[in-house]
């Protein structure tokens, strides 16, 4: 997420679930982080609207590296509005901003459980 406050809160939520977290300021940095660390990542939480490289484009780049990577797309748009902006490939989960810790936990575990079954 390009918003430091959102990134910090989401990071804090996820760390409380005993996960290690990598963060990025924009889609390009997120894709670079993914390229370097993808073998050690369980899931990706990806903002839809970011500078340099948007979330949809970053998701496409991550899918080229690993087509099975579980991705949760986050947006201020509703799921219906966001879905209309995502052509073809769909994320495994969607989280609308603002979100609560419980919602993040639920979607994260749902997506990670699906990827292991």
PDB file of C-alpha atoms in Angstrom:
ATOM      1  CA  UNK A   1       0.000   0.000   0.000  1.00  0.00           C
ATOM      2  CA  UNK A   2       1.303   3.462  -0.801  1.00  0.00           C
ATOM      3  CA  UNK A   3      -0.393   4.891   2.319  1.00  0.00           C
ATOM      4  CA  UNK A   4       2.048   4.511   5.219  1.00  0.00           C
ATOM      5  CA  UNK A   5      -0.760   4.464   7.803  1.00  0.00           C
ATOM      6  CA  UNK A   6      -2.631   1.635   6.071  1.00  0.00           C
ATOM      7  CA  UNK A   7       0.626  -0.273   5.553  1.00  0.00           C
ATOM      8  CA  UNK A   8       1.610   0.141   9.207  1.00  0.00           C
ATOM      9  CA  UNK A   9      -1.774  -0.952  10.568  1.00  0.00           C
ATOM     10  CA  UNK A  10      -2.016  -3.967   8.226  1.00  0.00           C
ATOM     11  CA  UNK A  11       1.562  -4.945   9.067  1.00  0.00           C
ATOM     12  CA  UNK A  12       0.816  -4.738  12.787  1.00  0.00           C
ATOM     13  CA  UNK A  13      -2.346  -6.868  12.394  1.00  0.00           C
ATOM     14  CA  UNK A  14      -0.489  -9.536  10.436  1.00  0.00           C
ATOM     15  CA  UNK A  15       2.502  -9.612  12.782  1.00  0.00           C
ATOM     16  CA  UNK A  16       0.092 -10.226  15.692  1.00  0.00           C
ATOM     17  CA  UNK A  17      -0.907 -13.401  13.825  1.00  0.00           C
ATOM     18  CA  UNK A  18       2.763 -14.486  14.065  1.00  0.00           C
ATOM     19  CA  UNK A  19       3.630 -13.895  10.416  1.00  0.00           C
ATOM     20  CA  UNK A  20       6.698 -12.061   9.175  1.00  0.00           C
ATOM     21  CA  UNK A  21       5.803  -9.181   6.868  1.00  0.00           C
ATOM     22  CA  UNK A  22       7.531  -7.501   3.940  1.00  0.00           C
ATOM     23  CA  UNK A  23       6.182  -4.108   2.888  1.00  0.00           C
ATOM     24  CA  UNK A  24       6.497  -1.926  -0.182  1.00  0.00           C
ATOM     25  CA  UNK A  25       5.657   1.708  -0.967  1.00  0.00           C
ATOM     26  CA  UNK A  26       4.401   1.055  -4.500  1.00  0.00           C
ATOM     27  CA  UNK A  27       3.599  -1.713  -6.974  1.00  0.00           C
ATOM     28  CA  UNK A  28       7.061  -1.818  -8.545  1.00  0.00           C
ATOM     29  CA  UNK A  29       8.751  -2.179  -5.167  1.00  0.00           C
ATOM     30  CA  UNK A  30       6.168  -4.835  -4.234  1.00  0.00           C
ATOM     31  CA  UNK A  31       6.906  -6.779  -7.410  1.00  0.00           C
ATOM     32  CA  UNK A  32      10.663  -6.460  -6.799  1.00  0.00           C
ATOM     33  CA  UNK A  33      10.186  -7.725  -3.213  1.00  0.00           C
ATOM     34  CA  UNK A  34       8.074 -10.593  -4.509  1.00  0.00           C
ATOM     35  CA  UNK A  35      10.642 -11.504  -7.157  1.00  0.00           C
ATOM     36  CA  UNK A  36      13.352 -11.687  -4.492  1.00  0.00           C
ATOM     37  CA  UNK A  37      11.389 -13.424  -1.711  1.00  0.00           C
ATOM     38  CA  UNK A  38       8.535 -15.343  -3.387  1.00  0.00           C
ATOM     39  CA  UNK A  39       9.793 -18.744  -2.215  1.00  0.00           C
ATOM     40  CA  UNK A  40       9.314 -17.643   1.405  1.00  0.00           C
ATOM     41  CA  UNK A  41       5.912 -15.945   1.082  1.00  0.00           C
ATOM     42  CA  UNK A  42       2.571 -17.508   1.994  1.00  0.00           C
ATOM     43  CA  UNK A  43       0.317 -14.781   0.551  1.00  0.00           C
ATOM     44  CA  UNK A  44       0.324 -11.257  -0.869  1.00  0.00           C
ATOM     45  CA  UNK A  45      -1.833  -8.368   0.329  1.00  0.00           C
ATOM     46  CA  UNK A  46      -1.878  -5.933  -2.568  1.00  0.00           C
ATOM     47  CA  UNK A  47      -3.437  -2.467  -2.833  1.00  0.00           C
ATOM     48  CA  UNK A  48      -5.263  -1.964  -6.101  1.00  0.00           C
ATOM     49  CA  UNK A  49      -4.312   1.675  -6.594  1.00  0.00           C
ATOM     50  CA  UNK A  50      -0.624   2.492  -6.162  1.00  0.00           C
ATOM     51  CA  UNK A  51       1.898   4.764  -7.839  1.00  0.00           C
ATOM     52  CA  UNK A  52       4.558   3.587 -10.305  1.00  0.00           C
ATOM     53  CA  UNK A  53       2.850   0.213 -10.900  1.00  0.00           C
ATOM     54  CA  UNK A  54      -0.772  -0.418  -9.955  1.00  0.00           C
ATOM     55  CA  UNK A  55      -1.935  -3.440  -8.007  1.00  0.00           C
ATOM     56  CA  UNK A  56      -3.507  -5.165 -11.014  1.00  0.00           C
ATOM     57  CA  UNK A  57      -0.250  -4.831 -12.969  1.00  0.00           C
ATOM     58  CA  UNK A  58       1.812  -5.955  -9.972  1.00  0.00           C
ATOM     59  CA  UNK A  59      -0.497  -8.959  -9.568  1.00  0.00           C
ATOM     60  CA  UNK A  60       0.078  -9.893 -13.233  1.00  0.00           C
ATOM     61  CA  UNK A  61       3.848  -9.679 -12.720  1.00  0.00           C
ATOM     62  CA  UNK A  62       3.652 -11.851  -9.599  1.00  0.00           C
ATOM     63  CA  UNK A  63       1.519 -14.419 -11.458  1.00  0.00           C
ATOM     64  CA  UNK A  64       4.257 -14.690 -14.104  1.00  0.00           C
ATOM     65  CA  UNK A  65       6.683 -15.688 -11.354  1.00  0.00           C
ATOM     66  CA  UNK A  66       4.220 -18.010  -9.588  1.00  0.00           C
ATOM     67  CA  UNK A  67       0.754 -18.518 -11.106  1.00  0.00           C
ATOM     68  CA  UNK A  68      -0.513 -20.028  -7.838  1.00  0.00           C
ATOM     69  CA  UNK A  69       0.462 -17.207  -5.472  1.00  0.00           C
ATOM     70  CA  UNK A  70      -2.494 -16.388  -3.188  1.00  0.00           C
ATOM     71  CA  UNK A  71      -3.251 -12.684  -3.626  1.00  0.00           C
ATOM     72  CA  UNK A  72      -5.677 -10.548  -1.637  1.00  0.00           C
ATOM     73  CA  UNK A  73      -6.529  -7.346  -3.453  1.00  0.00           C
ATOM     74  CA  UNK A  74      -7.300  -4.360  -1.206  1.00  0.00           C
ATOM     75  CA  UNK A  75      -9.209  -1.322  -2.414  1.00  0.00           C
ATOM     76  CA  UNK A  76     -11.343   1.599  -1.402  1.00  0.00           C
ATOM     77  CA  UNK A  77     -13.607   0.538  -4.268  1.00  0.00           C
ATOM     78  CA  UNK A  78     -16.337  -2.003  -3.569  1.00  0.00           C
ATOM     79  CA  UNK A  79     -15.666  -5.576  -4.674  1.00  0.00           C
ATOM     80  CA  UNK A  80     -18.050  -5.111  -7.608  1.00  0.00           C
ATOM     81  CA  UNK A  81     -16.359  -1.886  -8.738  1.00  0.00           C
ATOM     82  CA  UNK A  82     -12.886  -3.380  -8.287  1.00  0.00           C
ATOM     83  CA  UNK A  83     -13.900  -6.537 -10.144  1.00  0.00           C
ATOM     84  CA  UNK A  84     -14.919  -4.447 -13.135  1.00  0.00           C
ATOM     85  CA  UNK A  85     -11.394  -2.984 -13.213  1.00  0.00           C
ATOM     86  CA  UNK A  86      -9.640  -6.363 -13.068  1.00  0.00           C
ATOM     87  CA  UNK A  87      -9.702  -7.976 -16.493  1.00  0.00           C
ATOM     88  CA  UNK A  88      -9.147 -11.730 -16.660  1.00  0.00           C
ATOM     89  CA  UNK A  89      -7.064 -12.912 -13.720  1.00  0.00           C
ATOM     90  CA  UNK A  90      -8.786 -12.624 -10.366  1.00  0.00           C
ATOM     91  CA  UNK A  91      -7.250 -12.445  -6.903  1.00  0.00           C
ATOM     92  CA  UNK A  92      -8.071 -15.176  -4.400  1.00  0.00           C
ATOM     93  CA  UNK A  93      -9.516 -12.633  -2.007  1.00  0.00           C
ATOM     94  CA  UNK A  94     -10.759  -9.065  -1.780  1.00  0.00           C
ATOM     95  CA  UNK A  95     -10.733  -6.684   1.170  1.00  0.00           C
ATOM     96  CA  UNK A  96     -12.453  -3.305   1.052  1.00  0.00           C
ATOM     97  CA  UNK A  97     -10.904  -0.350   2.874  1.00  0.00           C
ATOM     98  CA  UNK A  98     -11.342   0.582   5.597  1.00  0.00           C
ATOM     99  CA  UNK A  99     -11.132  -2.895   7.067  1.00  0.00           C
ATOM    100  CA  UNK A 100     -10.997  -4.324  10.567  1.00  0.00           C
ATOM    101  CA  UNK A 101      -8.372  -6.678  11.969  1.00  0.00           C
ATOM    102  CA  UNK A 102     -10.915  -9.498  12.134  1.00  0.00           C
ATOM    103  CA  UNK A 103     -11.771  -9.098   8.424  1.00  0.00           C
ATOM    104  CA  UNK A 104      -8.091  -9.146   7.489  1.00  0.00           C
ATOM    105  CA  UNK A 105      -7.485 -12.248   9.615  1.00  0.00           C
ATOM    106  CA  UNK A 106     -10.493 -14.049   8.131  1.00  0.00           C
ATOM    107  CA  UNK A 107      -9.613 -13.392   4.493  1.00  0.00           C
ATOM    108  CA  UNK A 108      -5.931 -14.112   5.042  1.00  0.00           C
ATOM    109  CA  UNK A 109      -6.608 -17.515   6.592  1.00  0.00           C
ATOM    110  CA  UNK A 110      -9.285 -18.355   3.983  1.00  0.00           C
ATOM    111  CA  UNK A 111      -6.908 -17.607   1.125  1.00  0.00           C
ATOM    112  CA  UNK A 112      -3.984 -19.423   2.697  1.00  0.00           C
ATOM    113  CA  UNK A 113      -6.160 -22.461   3.494  1.00  0.00           C
ATOM    114  CA  UNK A 114      -7.408 -22.632  -0.118  1.00  0.00           C
ATOM    115  CA  UNK A 115      -3.834 -22.547  -1.428  1.00  0.00           C
ATOM    116  CA  UNK A 116      -2.861 -25.593   0.658  1.00  0.00           C
ATOM    117  CA  UNK A 117      -5.818 -27.786  -0.298  1.00  0.00           C
TER     118      UNK A 117
END
